[in-house]
PDB file of C-alpha atoms in Angstrom:
ATOM      1  CA  UNK D   1       0.106   0.479  -0.507  1.00  0.00           C
ATOM      2  CA  UNK D   2       1.578   3.601  -0.840  1.00  0.00           C
ATOM      3  CA  UNK D   3       2.002   5.581   1.997  1.00  0.00           C
ATOM      4  CA  UNK D   4       3.356   9.571   2.102  1.00  0.00           C
ATOM      5  CA  UNK D   5       5.396  11.372   4.181  1.00  0.00           C
ATOM      6  CA  UNK D   6       6.321  14.306   4.601  1.00  0.00           C
ATOM      7  CA  UNK D   7       8.601  15.646   7.162  1.00  0.00           C
ATOM      8  CA  UNK D   8       9.536  17.974   8.767  1.00  0.00           C
ATOM      9  CA  UNK D   9       5.402  18.908   9.371  1.00  0.00           C
ATOM     10  CA  UNK D  10       6.761  22.270  10.035  1.00  0.00           C
ATOM     11  CA  UNK D  11       9.636  24.617   9.180  1.00  0.00           C
ATOM     12  CA  UNK D  12      10.373  28.258   9.517  1.00  0.00           C
ATOM     13  CA  UNK D  13      13.367  30.018   8.092  1.00  0.00           C
ATOM     14  CA  UNK D  14      14.013  34.110   7.289  1.00  0.00           C
ATOM     15  CA  UNK D  15      12.468  35.810   4.446  1.00  0.00           C
ATOM     16  CA  UNK D  16      15.266  36.143   1.704  1.00  0.00           C
ATOM     17  CA  UNK D  17      16.629  31.914   1.986  1.00  0.00           C
ATOM     18  CA  UNK D  18      16.122  29.249  -0.815  1.00  0.00           C
ATOM     19  CA  UNK D  19      14.623  26.238   1.584  1.00  0.00           C
ATOM     20  CA  UNK D  20      14.040  22.832   0.365  1.00  0.00           C
ATOM     21  CA  UNK D  21      10.190  20.114   1.566  1.00  0.00           C
ATOM     22  CA  UNK D  22      10.587  16.733   1.417  1.00  0.00           C
ATOM     23  CA  UNK D  23       8.531  14.359   0.461  1.00  0.00           C
ATOM     24  CA  UNK D  24       8.571  10.442   0.777  1.00  0.00           C
ATOM     25  CA  UNK D  25       6.936   7.575  -0.457  1.00  0.00           C
ATOM     26  CA  UNK D  26       6.883   3.670  -0.393  1.00  0.00           C
ATOM     27  CA  UNK D  27       5.924   2.175  -3.986  1.00  0.00           C
ATOM     28  CA  UNK D  28       7.995   3.729  -6.580  1.00  0.00           C
ATOM     29  CA  UNK D  29       4.899   2.852  -9.412  1.00  0.00           C
ATOM     30  CA  UNK D  30       3.430   6.235  -9.333  1.00  0.00           C
ATOM     31  CA  UNK D  31       2.004   7.798 -11.913  1.00  0.00           C
ATOM     32  CA  UNK D  32       2.907  11.504 -10.901  1.00  0.00           C
ATOM     33  CA  UNK D  33       3.026  13.186  -7.755  1.00  0.00           C
ATOM     34  CA  UNK D  34       1.598  16.521  -7.547  1.00  0.00           C
ATOM     35  CA  UNK D  35       2.417  19.618  -4.700  1.00  0.00           C
ATOM     36  CA  UNK D  36      -0.259  21.824  -2.941  1.00  0.00           C
ATOM     37  CA  UNK D  37      -0.338  25.088  -1.342  1.00  0.00           C
ATOM     38  CA  UNK D  38      -2.990  25.323   1.279  1.00  0.00           C
ATOM     39  CA  UNK D  39      -3.831  28.911   3.254  1.00  0.00           C
ATOM     40  CA  UNK D  40      -5.793  28.768   6.121  1.00  0.00           C
ATOM     41  CA  UNK D  41      -8.670  28.421   6.316  1.00  0.00           C
ATOM     42  CA  UNK D  42      -8.937  27.654   1.780  1.00  0.00           C
ATOM     43  CA  UNK D  43      -8.460  24.996  -0.519  1.00  0.00           C
ATOM     44  CA  UNK D  44      -5.432  23.265  -1.459  1.00  0.00           C
ATOM     45  CA  UNK D  45      -4.075  24.980  -5.639  1.00  0.00           C
ATOM     46  CA  UNK D  46      -1.997  23.488  -6.860  1.00  0.00           C
ATOM     47  CA  UNK D  47       1.609  24.634  -7.686  1.00  0.00           C
ATOM     48  CA  UNK D  48       3.290  21.848 -10.226  1.00  0.00           C
ATOM     49  CA  UNK D  49       2.960  18.741 -11.037  1.00  0.00           C
ATOM     50  CA  UNK D  50       5.444  15.675 -12.601  1.00  0.00           C
ATOM     51  CA  UNK D  51       4.948  13.108 -14.822  1.00  0.00           C
ATOM     52  CA  UNK D  52       6.518   9.885 -13.627  1.00  0.00           C
ATOM     53  CA  UNK D  53       8.816  10.113 -16.627  1.00  0.00           C
ATOM     54  CA  UNK D  54      10.169  13.306 -15.958  1.00  0.00           C
ATOM     55  CA  UNK D  55      12.675  14.828 -13.716  1.00  0.00           C
ATOM     56  CA  UNK D  56      11.749  17.618 -12.720  1.00  0.00           C
ATOM     57  CA  UNK D  57       9.519  20.812 -12.967  1.00  0.00           C
ATOM     58  CA  UNK D  58       9.350  23.902 -12.678  1.00  0.00           C
ATOM     59  CA  UNK D  59       7.677  27.766 -12.233  1.00  0.00           C
ATOM     60  CA  UNK D  60       8.881  30.679 -11.190  1.00  0.00           C
ATOM     61  CA  UNK D  61      11.081  30.420  -7.554  1.00  0.00           C
ATOM     62  CA  UNK D  62       9.433  27.068  -6.837  1.00  0.00           C
ATOM     63  CA  UNK D  63      11.782  23.355  -8.501  1.00  0.00           C
ATOM     64  CA  UNK D  64       9.989  19.888  -7.698  1.00  0.00           C
ATOM     65  CA  UNK D  65      12.264  17.283  -8.035  1.00  0.00           C
ATOM     66  CA  UNK D  66      11.532  13.543  -8.946  1.00  0.00           C
ATOM     67  CA  UNK D  67      13.613  10.046  -7.972  1.00  0.00           C
ATOM     68  CA  UNK D  68      11.040   7.469  -8.229  1.00  0.00           C
ATOM     69  CA  UNK D  69      13.906   4.518  -7.623  1.00  0.00           C
ATOM     70  CA  UNK D  70      15.020   6.143  -4.444  1.00  0.00           C
ATOM     71  CA  UNK D  71      11.207   7.536  -3.443  1.00  0.00           C
ATOM     72  CA  UNK D  72      11.184  11.242  -3.559  1.00  0.00           C
ATOM     73  CA  UNK D  73      10.467  14.278  -4.389  1.00  0.00           C
ATOM     74  CA  UNK D  74      11.635  17.627  -3.299  1.00  0.00           C
ATOM     75  CA  UNK D  75      10.588  21.175  -3.591  1.00  0.00           C
ATOM     76  CA  UNK D  76      12.630  24.278  -3.897  1.00  0.00           C
ATOM     77  CA  UNK D  77      11.572  27.185  -2.835  1.00  0.00           C
ATOM     78  CA  UNK D  78      14.026  30.036  -3.946  1.00  0.00           C
ATOM     79  CA  UNK D  79      14.341  33.589  -2.306  1.00  0.00           C
ATOM     80  CA  UNK D  80      11.655  32.724   0.193  1.00  0.00           C
ATOM     81  CA  UNK D  81       9.256  36.053   0.852  1.00  0.00           C
ATOM     82  CA  UNK D  82       6.570  36.199   3.470  1.00  0.00           C
ATOM     83  CA  UNK D  83       4.009  35.479   1.196  1.00  0.00           C
ATOM     84  CA  UNK D  84       5.243  31.625   0.960  1.00  0.00           C
ATOM     85  CA  UNK D  85       4.294  30.728   4.258  1.00  0.00           C
ATOM     86  CA  UNK D  86       1.532  28.328   3.770  1.00  0.00           C
ATOM     87  CA  UNK D  87       0.610  24.427   4.434  1.00  0.00           C
ATOM     88  CA  UNK D  88       2.681  22.295   1.294  1.00  0.00           C
ATOM     89  CA  UNK D  89       1.098  18.700   0.693  1.00  0.00           C
ATOM     90  CA  UNK D  90       2.090  16.444  -2.403  1.00  0.00           C
ATOM     91  CA  UNK D  91       0.383  14.062  -3.518  1.00  0.00           C
ATOM     92  CA  UNK D  92       1.213  10.603  -5.337  1.00  0.00           C
ATOM     93  CA  UNK D  93      -1.377   9.194  -7.840  1.00  0.00           C
ATOM     94  CA  UNK D  94      -1.414   5.853  -8.294  1.00  0.00           C
ATOM     95  CA  UNK D  95      -2.405   4.969 -11.336  1.00  0.00           C
ATOM     96  CA  UNK D  96      -4.410   6.116 -13.905  1.00  0.00           C
ATOM     97  CA  UNK D  97      -8.027   6.579 -12.330  1.00  0.00           C
ATOM     98  CA  UNK D  98      -6.550   9.623 -10.642  1.00  0.00           C
ATOM     99  CA  UNK D  99      -6.537   8.986  -7.069  1.00  0.00           C
ATOM    100  CA  UNK D 100      -4.181  10.338  -5.220  1.00  0.00           C
ATOM    101  CA  UNK D 101      -2.338   9.211  -2.112  1.00  0.00           C
ATOM    102  CA  UNK D 102      -2.186  12.669   0.304  1.00  0.00           C
ATOM    103  CA  UNK D 103       1.010  13.255   3.028  1.00  0.00           C
ATOM    104  CA  UNK D 104       0.359  15.386   5.653  1.00  0.00           C
ATOM    105  CA  UNK D 105       1.722  18.486   4.561  1.00  0.00           C
ATOM    106  CA  UNK D 106       4.633  20.559   5.522  1.00  0.00           C
ATOM    107  CA  UNK D 107       3.698  23.978   7.541  1.00  0.00           C
ATOM    108  CA  UNK D 108       6.001  26.655   6.429  1.00  0.00           C
ATOM    109  CA  UNK D 109       6.350  30.240   8.405  1.00  0.00           C
ATOM    110  CA  UNK D 110       8.341  32.917   6.781  1.00  0.00           C
ATOM    111  CA  UNK D 111       9.739  35.283   8.805  1.00  0.00           C
ATOM    112  CA  UNK D 112      10.359  39.324   7.636  1.00  0.00           C
TER     113      UNK D 112
ATOM    114  CA  UNK B   1     -13.967  32.511 -13.301  1.00  0.00           C
ATOM    115  CA  UNK B   2     -15.765  30.580 -10.033  1.00  0.00           C
ATOM    116  CA  UNK B   3     -13.433  27.340 -10.699  1.00  0.00           C
ATOM    117  CA  UNK B   4     -14.873  24.363  -8.204  1.00  0.00           C
ATOM    118  CA  UNK B   5     -17.970  26.125  -5.416  1.00  0.00           C
ATOM    119  CA  UNK B   6     -18.817  24.654  -2.292  1.00  0.00           C
ATOM    120  CA  UNK B   7     -21.752  25.625   0.034  1.00  0.00           C
ATOM    121  CA  UNK B   8     -22.522  25.774   3.146  1.00  0.00           C
ATOM    122  CA  UNK B   9     -19.099  27.123   3.830  1.00  0.00           C
ATOM    123  CA  UNK B  10     -19.606  25.815   7.592  1.00  0.00           C
ATOM    124  CA  UNK B  11     -22.423  23.751   8.910  1.00  0.00           C
ATOM    125  CA  UNK B  12     -22.832  22.266  12.664  1.00  0.00           C
ATOM    126  CA  UNK B  13     -25.350  19.312  12.708  1.00  0.00           C
ATOM    127  CA  UNK B  14     -26.824  16.593  15.799  1.00  0.00           C
ATOM    128  CA  UNK B  15     -25.682  12.883  15.356  1.00  0.00           C
ATOM    129  CA  UNK B  16     -27.937  11.052  13.931  1.00  0.00           C
ATOM    130  CA  UNK B  17     -29.446  13.940  10.477  1.00  0.00           C
ATOM    131  CA  UNK B  18     -28.410  13.729   7.694  1.00  0.00           C
ATOM    132  CA  UNK B  19     -27.620  16.506   5.081  1.00  0.00           C
ATOM    133  CA  UNK B  20     -26.490  17.585   1.389  1.00  0.00           C
ATOM    134  CA  UNK B  21     -23.068  18.730   0.505  1.00  0.00           C
ATOM    135  CA  UNK B  22     -22.904  20.871  -2.404  1.00  0.00           C
ATOM    136  CA  UNK B  23     -20.170  20.752  -5.193  1.00  0.00           C
ATOM    137  CA  UNK B  24     -20.556  22.810  -8.419  1.00  0.00           C
ATOM    138  CA  UNK B  25     -17.654  22.935 -11.645  1.00  0.00           C
ATOM    139  CA  UNK B  26     -18.343  25.087 -14.305  1.00  0.00           C
ATOM    140  CA  UNK B  27     -14.992  24.105 -15.657  1.00  0.00           C
ATOM    141  CA  UNK B  28     -16.554  21.047 -17.562  1.00  0.00           C
ATOM    142  CA  UNK B  29     -14.081  18.494 -16.169  1.00  0.00           C
ATOM    143  CA  UNK B  30     -15.074  14.756 -16.123  1.00  0.00           C
ATOM    144  CA  UNK B  31     -12.876  13.639 -12.955  1.00  0.00           C
ATOM    145  CA  UNK B  32     -15.647  15.271  -9.827  1.00  0.00           C
ATOM    146  CA  UNK B  33     -13.957  13.781  -6.173  1.00  0.00           C
ATOM    147  CA  UNK B  34     -14.774  14.452  -2.587  1.00  0.00           C
ATOM    148  CA  UNK B  35     -12.348  14.240   0.508  1.00  0.00           C
ATOM    149  CA  UNK B  36     -12.029  14.502   3.876  1.00  0.00           C
ATOM    150  CA  UNK B  37      -9.271  16.590   5.546  1.00  0.00           C
ATOM    151  CA  UNK B  38      -8.331  15.304   9.758  1.00  0.00           C
ATOM    152  CA  UNK B  39      -6.285  17.321  11.661  1.00  0.00           C
ATOM    153  CA  UNK B  40      -2.360  15.538  11.091  1.00  0.00           C
ATOM    154  CA  UNK B  41      -3.558  13.793   8.349  1.00  0.00           C
ATOM    155  CA  UNK B  42      -3.909  13.632   4.819  1.00  0.00           C
ATOM    156  CA  UNK B  43      -6.768  13.754   2.997  1.00  0.00           C
ATOM    157  CA  UNK B  44      -8.285  10.914   2.912  1.00  0.00           C
ATOM    158  CA  UNK B  45     -10.458  10.068  -0.917  1.00  0.00           C
ATOM    159  CA  UNK B  46     -14.603   9.953   0.026  1.00  0.00           C
ATOM    160  CA  UNK B  47     -15.976   8.851  -3.660  1.00  0.00           C
ATOM    161  CA  UNK B  48     -14.974  10.353  -7.398  1.00  0.00           C
ATOM    162  CA  UNK B  49     -16.621  10.549 -10.299  1.00  0.00           C
ATOM    163  CA  UNK B  50     -15.452   9.789 -13.640  1.00  0.00           C
ATOM    164  CA  UNK B  51     -18.055  10.762 -15.797  1.00  0.00           C
ATOM    165  CA  UNK B  52     -21.819  11.986 -15.814  1.00  0.00           C
ATOM    166  CA  UNK B  53     -23.410   8.970 -14.107  1.00  0.00           C
ATOM    167  CA  UNK B  54     -20.663   6.804 -12.710  1.00  0.00           C
ATOM    168  CA  UNK B  55     -19.266   6.988  -9.343  1.00  0.00           C
ATOM    169  CA  UNK B  56     -16.744   4.744  -6.882  1.00  0.00           C
ATOM    170  CA  UNK B  57     -16.086   4.462  -3.448  1.00  0.00           C
ATOM    171  CA  UNK B  58     -12.089   5.901  -2.636  1.00  0.00           C
ATOM    172  CA  UNK B  59     -10.726   4.806   1.045  1.00  0.00           C
ATOM    173  CA  UNK B  60     -13.648   5.851   3.275  1.00  0.00           C
ATOM    174  CA  UNK B  61     -16.756   5.857   1.562  1.00  0.00           C
ATOM    175  CA  UNK B  62     -18.707   4.541   5.129  1.00  0.00           C
ATOM    176  CA  UNK B  63     -21.709   7.210   5.434  1.00  0.00           C
ATOM    177  CA  UNK B  64     -21.595   9.095   2.881  1.00  0.00           C
ATOM    178  CA  UNK B  65     -23.564   8.699  -0.771  1.00  0.00           C
ATOM    179  CA  UNK B  66     -23.177  10.386  -4.312  1.00  0.00           C
ATOM    180  CA  UNK B  67     -24.373  11.196  -7.151  1.00  0.00           C
ATOM    181  CA  UNK B  68     -23.458  12.818 -10.307  1.00  0.00           C
ATOM    182  CA  UNK B  69     -26.587  13.514 -12.418  1.00  0.00           C
ATOM    183  CA  UNK B  70     -24.836  15.773 -14.209  1.00  0.00           C
ATOM    184  CA  UNK B  71     -21.454  17.179 -15.464  1.00  0.00           C
ATOM    185  CA  UNK B  72     -21.300  20.597 -13.367  1.00  0.00           C
ATOM    186  CA  UNK B  73     -22.334  18.904 -10.382  1.00  0.00           C
ATOM    187  CA  UNK B  74     -21.587  16.106  -7.086  1.00  0.00           C
ATOM    188  CA  UNK B  75     -22.968  16.622  -4.031  1.00  0.00           C
ATOM    189  CA  UNK B  76     -21.923  14.634  -1.367  1.00  0.00           C
ATOM    190  CA  UNK B  77     -24.884  12.773   0.783  1.00  0.00           C
ATOM    191  CA  UNK B  78     -24.360  12.344   4.745  1.00  0.00           C
ATOM    192  CA  UNK B  79     -27.313   9.975   5.960  1.00  0.00           C
ATOM    193  CA  UNK B  80     -27.176   9.759   9.663  1.00  0.00           C
ATOM    194  CA  UNK B  81     -24.345  11.866  10.643  1.00  0.00           C
ATOM    195  CA  UNK B  82     -21.803  11.226  13.565  1.00  0.00           C
ATOM    196  CA  UNK B  83     -19.102  12.635  15.226  1.00  0.00           C
ATOM    197  CA  UNK B  84     -16.356  11.467  13.648  1.00  0.00           C
ATOM    198  CA  UNK B  85     -17.363  12.502  10.449  1.00  0.00           C
ATOM    199  CA  UNK B  86     -17.040  16.155  11.780  1.00  0.00           C
ATOM    200  CA  UNK B  87     -14.434  17.494   9.404  1.00  0.00           C
ATOM    201  CA  UNK B  88     -13.762  19.479   6.477  1.00  0.00           C
ATOM    202  CA  UNK B  89     -14.193  18.609   3.130  1.00  0.00           C
ATOM    203  CA  UNK B  90     -13.487  19.402  -0.147  1.00  0.00           C
ATOM    204  CA  UNK B  91     -14.289  19.170  -3.670  1.00  0.00           C
ATOM    205  CA  UNK B  92     -12.351  18.783  -6.421  1.00  0.00           C
ATOM    206  CA  UNK B  93     -12.681  18.073 -10.705  1.00  0.00           C
ATOM    207  CA  UNK B  94      -9.848  18.086 -12.838  1.00  0.00           C
ATOM    208  CA  UNK B  95      -9.425  17.095 -16.353  1.00  0.00           C
ATOM    209  CA  UNK B  96      -7.440  14.451 -17.126  1.00  0.00           C
ATOM    210  CA  UNK B  97      -5.816  12.281 -14.305  1.00  0.00           C
ATOM    211  CA  UNK B  98      -2.377  13.947 -16.154  1.00  0.00           C
ATOM    212  CA  UNK B  99      -3.862  17.399 -15.013  1.00  0.00           C
ATOM    213  CA  UNK B 100      -4.070  19.448 -11.674  1.00  0.00           C
ATOM    214  CA  UNK B 101      -7.175  18.962  -9.100  1.00  0.00           C
ATOM    215  CA  UNK B 102      -8.947  22.301  -9.140  1.00  0.00           C
ATOM    216  CA  UNK B 103     -10.290  22.623  -5.521  1.00  0.00           C
ATOM    217  CA  UNK B 104     -13.153  24.169  -3.666  1.00  0.00           C
ATOM    218  CA  UNK B 105     -13.004  26.814  -0.361  1.00  0.00           C
ATOM    219  CA  UNK B 106     -13.672  23.298   1.769  1.00  0.00           C
ATOM    220  CA  UNK B 107     -17.024  22.790   3.987  1.00  0.00           C
ATOM    221  CA  UNK B 108     -16.257  22.841   7.554  1.00  0.00           C
ATOM    222  CA  UNK B 109     -18.230  20.558   9.513  1.00  0.00           C
ATOM    223  CA  UNK B 110     -19.268  20.030  13.048  1.00  0.00           C
ATOM    224  CA  UNK B 111     -21.688  16.765  14.893  1.00  0.00           C
ATOM    225  CA  UNK B 112     -22.149  17.240  18.301  1.00  0.00           C
TER     226      UNK B 112
END
């Protein structure tokens, strides 16, 4: 059974730092992997989607990598800003039937 | 640009009551799903639909019913509310399994 883990559960860093959020999964046979952002009291916003055949995806200051063999994905945030403060969740697509297995998230606080 | 709309945003029920959580999307997405989010846990899939007239169970379907009579709407019914169903409920939709899922803002449900 696929399990997704995100460590740490919370992270606080000063503004301007580059940082890495981690996501690990137990079964390397994935369909895709997605990173989402959740602001307090809000729904989830998709940040990046990496197909199983891809190694990374980039959007602005965000870069997500995927290493299926080691069961890991990382979300790199460059030059962090207070507006980046949110909970970041990763979700693994297990097959083409749309179903996602979710990590519990990393709550990120960027201190001004 | 409405996206995914969930109503109500908040609801308090007594044990044993029934209610329907509404979800509508205006993006002509075939895939729709319902998740629940509990503190410290990842999102868990309740039910999903890959098109009008087609529904299937997710990870935690007990106590919930769904129907999909149109592409736009995917209501979630609680048959007899229990305190264990206190949670935040999210509806999501997607064009296909390799496109990001779009989320509503959630329904915060408390069962007393």
